[in-house]
CSV table of C-alpha atoms and ligand atoms in Angstrom, one decimal:
chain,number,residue,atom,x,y,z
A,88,UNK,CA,-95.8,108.5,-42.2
A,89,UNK,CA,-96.8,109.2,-45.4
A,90,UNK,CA,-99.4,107.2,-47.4
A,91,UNK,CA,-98.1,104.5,-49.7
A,92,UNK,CA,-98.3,106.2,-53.4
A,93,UNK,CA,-100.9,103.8,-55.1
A,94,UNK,CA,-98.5,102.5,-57.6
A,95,UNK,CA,-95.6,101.1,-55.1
A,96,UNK,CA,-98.5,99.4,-53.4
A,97,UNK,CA,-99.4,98.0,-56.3
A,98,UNK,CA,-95.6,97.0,-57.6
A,99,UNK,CA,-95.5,95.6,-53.7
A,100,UNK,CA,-98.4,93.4,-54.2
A,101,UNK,CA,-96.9,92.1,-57.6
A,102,UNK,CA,-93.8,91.4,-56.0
A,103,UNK,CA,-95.5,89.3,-53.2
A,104,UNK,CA,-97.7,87.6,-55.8
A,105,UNK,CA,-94.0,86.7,-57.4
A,106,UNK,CA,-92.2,85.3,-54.4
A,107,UNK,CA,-95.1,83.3,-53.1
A,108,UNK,CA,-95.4,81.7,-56.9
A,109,UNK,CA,-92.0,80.9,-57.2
A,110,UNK,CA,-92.3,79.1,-54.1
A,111,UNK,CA,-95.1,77.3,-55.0
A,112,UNK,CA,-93.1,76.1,-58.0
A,113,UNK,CA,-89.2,75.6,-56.9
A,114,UNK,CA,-90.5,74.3,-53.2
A,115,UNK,CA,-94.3,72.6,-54.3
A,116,UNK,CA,-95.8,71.0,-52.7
A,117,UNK,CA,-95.8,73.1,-50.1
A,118,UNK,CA,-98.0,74.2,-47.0
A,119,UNK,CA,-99.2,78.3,-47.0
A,120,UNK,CA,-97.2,78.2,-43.5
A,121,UNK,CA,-94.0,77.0,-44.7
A,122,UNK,CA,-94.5,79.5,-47.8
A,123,UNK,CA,-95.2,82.0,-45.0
A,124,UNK,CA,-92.1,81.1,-43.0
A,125,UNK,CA,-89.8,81.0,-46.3
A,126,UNK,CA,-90.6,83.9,-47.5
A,127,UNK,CA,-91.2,86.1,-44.6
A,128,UNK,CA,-94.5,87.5,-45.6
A,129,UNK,CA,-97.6,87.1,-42.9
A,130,UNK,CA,-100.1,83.7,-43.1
A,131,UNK,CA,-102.8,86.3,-44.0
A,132,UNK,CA,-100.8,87.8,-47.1
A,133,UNK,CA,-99.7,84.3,-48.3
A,134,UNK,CA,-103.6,83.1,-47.8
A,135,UNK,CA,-104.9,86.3,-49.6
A,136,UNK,CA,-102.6,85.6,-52.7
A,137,UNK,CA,-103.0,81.9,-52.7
A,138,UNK,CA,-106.4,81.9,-52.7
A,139,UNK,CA,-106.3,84.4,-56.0
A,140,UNK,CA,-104.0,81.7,-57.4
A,141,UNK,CA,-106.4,78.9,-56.7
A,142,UNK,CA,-109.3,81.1,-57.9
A,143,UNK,CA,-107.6,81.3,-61.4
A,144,UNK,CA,-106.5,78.1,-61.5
A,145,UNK,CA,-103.0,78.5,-61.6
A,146,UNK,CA,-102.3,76.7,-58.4
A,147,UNK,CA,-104.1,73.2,-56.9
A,148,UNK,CA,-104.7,72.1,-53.6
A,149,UNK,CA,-103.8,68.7,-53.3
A,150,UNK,CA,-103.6,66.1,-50.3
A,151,UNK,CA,-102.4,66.7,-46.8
A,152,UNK,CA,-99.1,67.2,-45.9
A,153,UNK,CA,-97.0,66.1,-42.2
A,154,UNK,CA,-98.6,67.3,-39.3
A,155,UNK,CA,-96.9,69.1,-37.1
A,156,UNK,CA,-99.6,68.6,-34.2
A,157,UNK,CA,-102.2,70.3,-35.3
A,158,UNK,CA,-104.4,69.7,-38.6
A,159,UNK,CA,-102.5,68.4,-41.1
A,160,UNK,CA,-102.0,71.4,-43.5
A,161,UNK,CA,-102.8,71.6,-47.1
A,162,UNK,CA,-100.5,71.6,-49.5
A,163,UNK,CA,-100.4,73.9,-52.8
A,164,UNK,CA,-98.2,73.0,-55.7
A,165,UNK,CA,-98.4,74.7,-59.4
A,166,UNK,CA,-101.0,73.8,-62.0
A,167,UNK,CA,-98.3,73.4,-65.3
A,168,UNK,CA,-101.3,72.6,-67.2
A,169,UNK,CA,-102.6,76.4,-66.7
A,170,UNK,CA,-101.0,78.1,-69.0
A,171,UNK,CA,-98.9,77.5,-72.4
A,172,UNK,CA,-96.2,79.2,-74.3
A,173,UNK,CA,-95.0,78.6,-78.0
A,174,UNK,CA,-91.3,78.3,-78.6
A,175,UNK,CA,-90.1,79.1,-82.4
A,176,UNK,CA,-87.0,78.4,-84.5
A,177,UNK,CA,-86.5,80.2,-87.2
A,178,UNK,CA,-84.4,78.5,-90.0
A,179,UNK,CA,-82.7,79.0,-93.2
A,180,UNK,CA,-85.3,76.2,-94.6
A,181,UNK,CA,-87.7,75.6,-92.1
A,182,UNK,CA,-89.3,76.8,-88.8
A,183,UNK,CA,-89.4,74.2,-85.6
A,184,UNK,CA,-92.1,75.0,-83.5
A,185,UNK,CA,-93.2,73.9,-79.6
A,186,UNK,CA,-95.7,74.1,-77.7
A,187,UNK,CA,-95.2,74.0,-74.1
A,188,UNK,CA,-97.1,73.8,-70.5
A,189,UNK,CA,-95.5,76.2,-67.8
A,190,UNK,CA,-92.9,73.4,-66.8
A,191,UNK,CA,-91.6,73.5,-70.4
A,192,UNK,CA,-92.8,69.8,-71.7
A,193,UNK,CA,-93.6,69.7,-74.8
A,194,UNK,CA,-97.2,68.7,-76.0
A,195,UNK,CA,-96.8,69.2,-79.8
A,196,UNK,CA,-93.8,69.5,-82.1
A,197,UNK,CA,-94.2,71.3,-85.4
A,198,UNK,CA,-91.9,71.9,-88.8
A,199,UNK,CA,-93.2,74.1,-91.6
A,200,UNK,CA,-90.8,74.2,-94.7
A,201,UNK,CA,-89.9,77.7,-95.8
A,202,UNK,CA,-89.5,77.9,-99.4
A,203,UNK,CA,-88.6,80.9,-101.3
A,204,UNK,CA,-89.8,83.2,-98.7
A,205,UNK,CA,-87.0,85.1,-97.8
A,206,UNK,CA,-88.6,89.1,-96.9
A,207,UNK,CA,-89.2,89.6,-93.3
A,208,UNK,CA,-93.0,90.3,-94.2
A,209,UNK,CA,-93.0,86.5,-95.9
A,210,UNK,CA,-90.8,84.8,-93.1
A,211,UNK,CA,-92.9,86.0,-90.1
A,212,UNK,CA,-96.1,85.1,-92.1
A,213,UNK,CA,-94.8,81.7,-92.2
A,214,UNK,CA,-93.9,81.9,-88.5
A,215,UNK,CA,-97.6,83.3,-87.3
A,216,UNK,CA,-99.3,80.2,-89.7
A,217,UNK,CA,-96.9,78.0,-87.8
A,218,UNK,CA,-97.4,79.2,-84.3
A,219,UNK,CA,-101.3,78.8,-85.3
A,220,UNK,CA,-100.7,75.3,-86.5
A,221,UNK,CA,-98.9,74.4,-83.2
A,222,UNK,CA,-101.8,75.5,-81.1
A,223,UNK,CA,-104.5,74.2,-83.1
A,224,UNK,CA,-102.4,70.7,-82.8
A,225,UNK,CA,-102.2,70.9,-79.5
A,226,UNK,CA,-105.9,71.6,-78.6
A,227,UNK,CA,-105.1,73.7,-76.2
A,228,UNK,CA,-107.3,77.4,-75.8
A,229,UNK,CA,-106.0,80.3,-77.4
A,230,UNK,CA,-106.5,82.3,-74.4
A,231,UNK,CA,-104.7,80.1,-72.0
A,232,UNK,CA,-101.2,80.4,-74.7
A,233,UNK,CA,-99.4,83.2,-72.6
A,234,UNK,CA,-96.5,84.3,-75.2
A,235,UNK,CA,-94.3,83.2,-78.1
A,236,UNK,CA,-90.4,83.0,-78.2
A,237,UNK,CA,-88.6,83.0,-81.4
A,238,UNK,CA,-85.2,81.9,-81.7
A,239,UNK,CA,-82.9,82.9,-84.9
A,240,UNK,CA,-79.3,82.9,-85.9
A,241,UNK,CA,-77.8,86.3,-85.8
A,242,UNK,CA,-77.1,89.5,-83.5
A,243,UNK,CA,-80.3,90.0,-81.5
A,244,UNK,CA,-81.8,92.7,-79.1
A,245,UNK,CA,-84.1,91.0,-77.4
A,246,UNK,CA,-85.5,93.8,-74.9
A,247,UNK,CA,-86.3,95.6,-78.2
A,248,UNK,CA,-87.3,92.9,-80.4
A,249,UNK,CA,-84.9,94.3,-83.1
A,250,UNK,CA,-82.7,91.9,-85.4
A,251,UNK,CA,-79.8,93.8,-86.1
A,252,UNK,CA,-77.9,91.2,-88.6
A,253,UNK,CA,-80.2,87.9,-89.9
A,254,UNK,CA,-76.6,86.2,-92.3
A,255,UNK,CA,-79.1,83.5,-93.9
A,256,UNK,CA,-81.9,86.2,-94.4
A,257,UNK,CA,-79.7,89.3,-94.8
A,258,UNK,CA,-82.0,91.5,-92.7
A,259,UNK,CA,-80.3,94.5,-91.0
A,260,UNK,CA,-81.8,96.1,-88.0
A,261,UNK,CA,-85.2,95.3,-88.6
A,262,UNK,CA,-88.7,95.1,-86.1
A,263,UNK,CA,-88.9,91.4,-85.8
A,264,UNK,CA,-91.1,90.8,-83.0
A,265,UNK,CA,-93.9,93.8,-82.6
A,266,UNK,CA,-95.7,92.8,-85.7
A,267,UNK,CA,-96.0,89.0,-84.5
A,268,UNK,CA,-96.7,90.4,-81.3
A,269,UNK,CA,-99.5,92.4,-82.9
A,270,UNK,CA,-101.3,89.7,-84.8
A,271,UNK,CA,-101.3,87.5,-81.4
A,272,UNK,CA,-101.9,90.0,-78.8
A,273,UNK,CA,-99.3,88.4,-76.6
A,274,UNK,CA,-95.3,89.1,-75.6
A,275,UNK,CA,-93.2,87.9,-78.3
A,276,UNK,CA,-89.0,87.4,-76.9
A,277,UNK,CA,-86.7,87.4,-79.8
A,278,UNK,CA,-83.4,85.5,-79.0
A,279,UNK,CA,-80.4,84.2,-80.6
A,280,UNK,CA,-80.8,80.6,-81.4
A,281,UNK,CA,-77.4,79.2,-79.9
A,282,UNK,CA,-79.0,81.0,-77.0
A,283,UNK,CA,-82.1,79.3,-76.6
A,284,UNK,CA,-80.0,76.1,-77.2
A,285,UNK,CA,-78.3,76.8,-74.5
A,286,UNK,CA,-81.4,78.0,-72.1
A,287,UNK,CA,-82.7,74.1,-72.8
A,288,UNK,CA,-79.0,72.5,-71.7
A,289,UNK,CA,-79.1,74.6,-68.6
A,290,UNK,CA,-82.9,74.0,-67.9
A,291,UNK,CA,-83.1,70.3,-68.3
A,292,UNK,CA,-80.2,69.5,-70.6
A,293,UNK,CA,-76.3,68.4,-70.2
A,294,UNK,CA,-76.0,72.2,-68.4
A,295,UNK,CA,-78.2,72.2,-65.7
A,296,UNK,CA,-76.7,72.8,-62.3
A,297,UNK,CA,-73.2,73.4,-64.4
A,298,UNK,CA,-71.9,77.3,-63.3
A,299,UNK,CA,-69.7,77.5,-66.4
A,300,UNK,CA,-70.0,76.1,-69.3
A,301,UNK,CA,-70.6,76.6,-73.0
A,302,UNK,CA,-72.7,75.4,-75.8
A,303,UNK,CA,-70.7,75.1,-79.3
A,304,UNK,CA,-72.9,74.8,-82.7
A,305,UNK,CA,-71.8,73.7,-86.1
A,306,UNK,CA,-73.8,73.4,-89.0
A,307,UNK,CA,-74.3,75.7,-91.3
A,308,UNK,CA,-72.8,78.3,-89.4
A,309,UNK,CA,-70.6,78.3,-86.2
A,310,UNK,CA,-71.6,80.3,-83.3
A,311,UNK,CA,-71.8,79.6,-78.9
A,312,UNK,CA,-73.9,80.6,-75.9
A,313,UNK,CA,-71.8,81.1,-72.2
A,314,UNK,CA,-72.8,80.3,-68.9
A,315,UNK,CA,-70.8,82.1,-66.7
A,316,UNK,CA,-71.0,82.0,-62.9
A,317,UNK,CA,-74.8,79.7,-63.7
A,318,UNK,CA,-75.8,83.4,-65.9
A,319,UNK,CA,-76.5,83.3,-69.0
A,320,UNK,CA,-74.2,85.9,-70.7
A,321,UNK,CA,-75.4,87.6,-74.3
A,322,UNK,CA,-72.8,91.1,-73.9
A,323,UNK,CA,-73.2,94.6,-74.5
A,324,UNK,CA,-75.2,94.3,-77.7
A,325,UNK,CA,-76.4,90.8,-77.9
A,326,UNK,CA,-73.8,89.2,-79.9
A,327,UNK,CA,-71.8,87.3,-77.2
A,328,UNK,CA,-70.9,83.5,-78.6
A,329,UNK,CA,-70.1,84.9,-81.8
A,330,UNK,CA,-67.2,82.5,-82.2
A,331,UNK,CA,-67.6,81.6,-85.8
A,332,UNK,CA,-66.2,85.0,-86.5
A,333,UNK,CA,-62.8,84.9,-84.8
A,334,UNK,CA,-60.3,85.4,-87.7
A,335,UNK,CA,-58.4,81.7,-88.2
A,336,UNK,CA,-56.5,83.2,-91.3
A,337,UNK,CA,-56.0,86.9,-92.5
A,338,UNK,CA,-55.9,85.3,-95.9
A,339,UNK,CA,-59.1,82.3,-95.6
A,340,UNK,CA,-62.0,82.6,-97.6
A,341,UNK,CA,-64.1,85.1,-97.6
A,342,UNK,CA,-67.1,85.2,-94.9
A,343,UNK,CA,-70.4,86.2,-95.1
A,344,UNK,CA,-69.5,88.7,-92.5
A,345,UNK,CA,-68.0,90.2,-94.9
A,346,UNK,CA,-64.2,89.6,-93.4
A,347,UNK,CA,-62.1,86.2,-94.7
A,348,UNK,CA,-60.7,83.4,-92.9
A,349,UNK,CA,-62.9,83.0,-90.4
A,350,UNK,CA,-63.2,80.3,-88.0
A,351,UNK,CA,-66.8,79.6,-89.8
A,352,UNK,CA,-65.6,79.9,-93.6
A,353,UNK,CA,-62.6,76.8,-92.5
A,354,UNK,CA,-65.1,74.4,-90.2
A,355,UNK,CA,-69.0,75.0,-90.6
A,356,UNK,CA,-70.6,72.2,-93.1
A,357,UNK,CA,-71.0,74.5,-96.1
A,358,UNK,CA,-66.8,75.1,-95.5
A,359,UNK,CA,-66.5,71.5,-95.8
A,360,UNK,CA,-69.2,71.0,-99.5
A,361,UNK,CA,-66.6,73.8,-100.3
A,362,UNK,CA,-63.4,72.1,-100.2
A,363,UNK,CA,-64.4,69.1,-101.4
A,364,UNK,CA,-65.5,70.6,-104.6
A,365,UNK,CA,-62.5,72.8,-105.2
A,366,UNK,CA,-60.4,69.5,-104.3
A,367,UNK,CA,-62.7,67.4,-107.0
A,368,UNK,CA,-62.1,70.4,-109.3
A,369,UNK,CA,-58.2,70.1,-109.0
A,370,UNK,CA,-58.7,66.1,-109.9
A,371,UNK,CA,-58.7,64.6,-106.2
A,372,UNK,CA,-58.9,60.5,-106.3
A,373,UNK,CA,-62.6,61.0,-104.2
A,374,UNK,CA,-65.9,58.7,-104.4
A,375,UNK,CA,-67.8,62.0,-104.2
A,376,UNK,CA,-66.8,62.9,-108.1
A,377,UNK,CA,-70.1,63.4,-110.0
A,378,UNK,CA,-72.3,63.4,-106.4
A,379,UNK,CA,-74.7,66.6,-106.5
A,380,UNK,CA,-75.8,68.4,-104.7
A,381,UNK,CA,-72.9,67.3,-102.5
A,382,UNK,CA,-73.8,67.7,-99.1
A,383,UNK,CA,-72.5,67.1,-95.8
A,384,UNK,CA,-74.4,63.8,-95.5
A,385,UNK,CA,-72.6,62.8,-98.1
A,386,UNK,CA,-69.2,63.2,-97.0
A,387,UNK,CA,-69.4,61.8,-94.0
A,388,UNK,CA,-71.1,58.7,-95.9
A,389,UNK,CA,-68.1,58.7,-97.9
A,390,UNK,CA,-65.5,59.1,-95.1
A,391,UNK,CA,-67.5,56.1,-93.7
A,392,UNK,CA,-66.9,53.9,-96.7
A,393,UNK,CA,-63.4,54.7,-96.7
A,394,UNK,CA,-62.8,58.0,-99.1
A,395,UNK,CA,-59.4,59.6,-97.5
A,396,UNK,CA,-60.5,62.9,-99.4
A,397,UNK,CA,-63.5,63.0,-97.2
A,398,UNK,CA,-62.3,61.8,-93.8
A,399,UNK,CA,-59.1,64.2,-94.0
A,400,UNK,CA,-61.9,67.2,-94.7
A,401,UNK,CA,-64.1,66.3,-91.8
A,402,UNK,CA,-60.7,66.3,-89.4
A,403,UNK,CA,-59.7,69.5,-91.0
A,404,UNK,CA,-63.1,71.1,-90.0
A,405,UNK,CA,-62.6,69.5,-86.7
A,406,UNK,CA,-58.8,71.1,-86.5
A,407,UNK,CA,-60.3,74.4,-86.8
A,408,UNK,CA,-63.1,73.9,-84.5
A,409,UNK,CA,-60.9,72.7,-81.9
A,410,UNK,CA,-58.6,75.5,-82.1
A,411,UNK,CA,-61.5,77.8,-82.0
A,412,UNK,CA,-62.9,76.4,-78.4
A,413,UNK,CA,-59.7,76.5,-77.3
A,414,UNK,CA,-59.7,79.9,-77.3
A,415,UNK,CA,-63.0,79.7,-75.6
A,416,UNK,CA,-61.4,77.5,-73.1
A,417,UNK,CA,-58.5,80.1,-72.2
A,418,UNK,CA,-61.0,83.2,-72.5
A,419,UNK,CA,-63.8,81.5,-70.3
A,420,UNK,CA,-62.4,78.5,-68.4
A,421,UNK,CA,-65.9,76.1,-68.2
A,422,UNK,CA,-66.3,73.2,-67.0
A,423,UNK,CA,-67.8,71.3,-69.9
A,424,UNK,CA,-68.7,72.0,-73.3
A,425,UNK,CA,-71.6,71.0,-75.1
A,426,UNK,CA,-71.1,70.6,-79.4
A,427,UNK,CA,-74.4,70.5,-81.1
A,428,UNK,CA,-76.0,72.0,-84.4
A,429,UNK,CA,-76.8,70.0,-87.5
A,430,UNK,CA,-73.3,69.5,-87.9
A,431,UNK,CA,-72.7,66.5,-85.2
A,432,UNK,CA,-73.9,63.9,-87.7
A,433,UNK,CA,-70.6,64.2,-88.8
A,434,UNK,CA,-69.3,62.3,-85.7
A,435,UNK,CA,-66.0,61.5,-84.3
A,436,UNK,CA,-64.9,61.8,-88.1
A,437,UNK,CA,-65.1,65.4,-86.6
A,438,UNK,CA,-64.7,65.6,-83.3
A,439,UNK,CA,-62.1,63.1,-82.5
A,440,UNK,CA,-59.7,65.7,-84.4
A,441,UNK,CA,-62.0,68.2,-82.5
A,442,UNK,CA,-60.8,67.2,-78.9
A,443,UNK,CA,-57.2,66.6,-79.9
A,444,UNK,CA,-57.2,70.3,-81.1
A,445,UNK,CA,-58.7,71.7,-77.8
A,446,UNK,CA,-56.3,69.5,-75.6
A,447,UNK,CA,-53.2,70.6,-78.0
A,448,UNK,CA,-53.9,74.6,-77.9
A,449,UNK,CA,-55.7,74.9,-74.4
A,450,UNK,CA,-53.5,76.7,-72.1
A,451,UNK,CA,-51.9,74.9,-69.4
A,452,UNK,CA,-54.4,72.8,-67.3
A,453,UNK,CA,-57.3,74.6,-68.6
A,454,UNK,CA,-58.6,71.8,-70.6
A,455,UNK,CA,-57.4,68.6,-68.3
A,456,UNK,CA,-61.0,68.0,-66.5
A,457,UNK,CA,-63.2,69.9,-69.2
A,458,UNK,CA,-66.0,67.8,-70.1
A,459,UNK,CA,-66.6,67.7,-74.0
A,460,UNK,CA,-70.0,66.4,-75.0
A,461,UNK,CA,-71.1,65.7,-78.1
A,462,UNK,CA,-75.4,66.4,-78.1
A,463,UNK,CA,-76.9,65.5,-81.4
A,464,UNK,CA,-80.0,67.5,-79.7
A,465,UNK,CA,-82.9,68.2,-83.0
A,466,UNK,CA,-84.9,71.2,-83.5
A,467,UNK,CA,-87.4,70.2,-81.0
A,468,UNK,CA,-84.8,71.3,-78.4
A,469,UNK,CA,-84.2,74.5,-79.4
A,470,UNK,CA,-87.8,75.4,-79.9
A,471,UNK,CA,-88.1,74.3,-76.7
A,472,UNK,CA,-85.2,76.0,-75.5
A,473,UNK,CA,-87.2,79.4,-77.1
A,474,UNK,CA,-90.2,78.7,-75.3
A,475,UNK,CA,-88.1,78.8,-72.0
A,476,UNK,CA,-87.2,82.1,-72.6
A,477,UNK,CA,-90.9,83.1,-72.5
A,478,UNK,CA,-91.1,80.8,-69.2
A,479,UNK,CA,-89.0,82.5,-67.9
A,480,UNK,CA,-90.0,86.1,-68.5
A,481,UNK,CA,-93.0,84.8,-66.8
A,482,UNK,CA,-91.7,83.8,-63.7
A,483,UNK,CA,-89.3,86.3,-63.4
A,484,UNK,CA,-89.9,89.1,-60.2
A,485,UNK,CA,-91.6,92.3,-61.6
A,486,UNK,CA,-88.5,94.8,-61.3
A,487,UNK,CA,-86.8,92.7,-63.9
A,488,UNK,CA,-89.5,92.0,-66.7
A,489,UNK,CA,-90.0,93.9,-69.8
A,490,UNK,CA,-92.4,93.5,-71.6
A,491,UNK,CA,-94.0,90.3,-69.7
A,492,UNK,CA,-97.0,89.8,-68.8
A,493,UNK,CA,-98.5,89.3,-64.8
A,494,UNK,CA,-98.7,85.5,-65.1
A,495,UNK,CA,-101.7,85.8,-62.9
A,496,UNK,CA,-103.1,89.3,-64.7
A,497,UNK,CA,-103.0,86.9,-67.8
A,498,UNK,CA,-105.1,83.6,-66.2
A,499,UNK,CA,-107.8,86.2,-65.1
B,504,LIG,ZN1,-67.2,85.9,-90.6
């Protein structure tokens, strides 16, 4: 038989280090037998890697578990305290940054306000002092932070770290990651923000154990991440979810996108500021004459006291929304769907027009058991949801990783 070529013995050894880890964590605590009997490997292989494990502190020993007879064996379960990650969202005004143990809790919550910074050079400077901040917060040691994830709005290729459309930056197929990467030395995983909004329902939100299901935003723009058959979908380029560009109207304003009337230049929050001015500006009866800047917050404080101007915008934007998912609904059929963004402060003012839109334009049955949920989640959640990404780059089994680093290569 010929000899194993050094590499696949190697890649085998990396792959065995992988299923016994993941054991440790999805099945902890747990014995080295039953990790032995699980995953088919010999007690001398699972002994040899657990011991490595232990030796780096990424896995504890701790009591005794049933006996079966014999000695009572020792069971192993993960050390979530051995390593850290750094989750990052980037927005038009500020960026949210978390820093998390390997379980994804969150130890410290950072926002840094971005100002006029607006070049990719001055944004990711912002983001590296952030990411700096975070750690130094959080007291942890540098060397035991394993990556960074950054979530932004926009079309993203993750595998190459490219952004190839930023609409509140106006970046076009720029580097984003590699020179962040560069100043930390670590793996840096660029991802669309509904994305890692999504990551964090389906990890330990309103998605987890859901197979299909989608996660709507509104804000200042409109966009969605899908879970389809419990997979995270993102499409040929990256740009799966975005919904806040189906055309609504061939003649609707026109979009950043550079196209009018659609679904985000009728619904998002800046839509709404929008038409309440023009409507002030035709001479509208509204309490919100003379407010500036108008904002959202104000409408909806309006609609609240009463002002019919501002409560039949807010069920406007909700019209258009609901017709929108709707269109998810016939596309993608879920189970539930999950509305969050800045936008939800705007409440059932919004979404009560919202779910009488999906209900009247969903085909058929498709929308009779659909669960609609209404998460007012804050940018905590979707750094968080960023620094799963890098969790789970971490855990996945070599063959599929890019660019991530050998969780135990990276404890040593
Ligand atoms: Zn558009």
């Amino acid at each position: 038989m010929a000899r194993l070529h050094r590499g696949n013995r190697d890649l085998i050894r990396e792959i065995n280090r992988n299923l016994v880890l993941n054991f440790i964590k999805s099945h902890g605590p747990i014995s080295r037998t039953d990790i032995a009997h699980l995953s088919s490997l010999s007690l001398a292989t699972v002994s040899s890697i657990t011991a490595d494990f232990i030796a780096s502190g990424l896995v504890h020993e701790m009591g005794e578990g049933e006996s079966t007879g014999g000695r009572r064996p020792v069971l192993l379960r993960l050390n979530y305290r051995a390593g850290f990650v750094v989750g990052v969202k980037l927005m038009e005004q500020a960026v949210a940054s978390a820093l998390t143990d390997l379980d994804a809790h969150v130890l410290h919550h950072w926002v840094t306000p971005l100002e006029d910074q607006r070049s990719l050079a001055a944004v990711q400077e912002v983001i590296a002092a952030a990411v700096e901040a975070t750690i130094a917060a959080s007291q942890v040691k540098r060397q035991r932070v394993l990556g960074i994830g950054i979530g932004l709005a926009g079309v993203v290729d993750g595998e190459a770290g490219m952004c190839h459309y930023s609409p509140f930056f106006g970046w076009r197929n720029v580097q984003f990651a590699q020179p962040l990467a560069d100043h930390f030395g670590l793996p840096v995983y660029l991802e669309n923000d509904v994305n890692t909004l999504t990551i964090a329902e389906q990890w330990f939100g309103y998605g987890h154990g859901v197979d299909h299901f989608v996660v709507a935003t509104v804000g200042r723009g409109i966009g969605a991440g899908i879970v389809v058959n419990g997979q995270f979908y993102r499409g040929a380029l990256g740009g799966a979810g975005e919904f806040g560009h189906i055309t609504l109207t061939t003649d609707g304003p026109p979009c950043g996108c550079g196209k009018r009337g659609c679904l985000e230049t009728l619904a998002s929050d800046p839509a709404v500021v929008r038409q309440a001015r023009a409507a002030i500006a035709l001479g509208e009866q509204t309490a919100l004459v003379g407010v500036e800047p108008l904002t959202l917050e104000d409408i909806v404080a309006a609609a609240e006291a009463g002002d019919k101007l501002a409560q039949r915008l807010l069920a406007d934007s909700g019209r258009w929304l609901g017709l929108g998912i709707a269109t998810l609904v016939n596309i993608l059929n879920p189970q539930l769907i999950i509305v969050g963004g800045e936008g939800v402060r705007a409440g059932e003012w919004r979404f009560g027009p919202m779910r009488e839109a999906i209900r009247q334009h969903a085909f058929d049955s498709l929308a009779d058991d659909l669960d609609i949920i209404i998460e007012p989640a804050g940018d905590e959640t979707w750094a968080r949801g960023a620094a799963c990404v890098v969790l789970g780059e971490l855990f996945k089994p070599p063959a599929h990783k890019g660019k991530a680093t050998d969780l135990m290569a990276a404890m040593a």
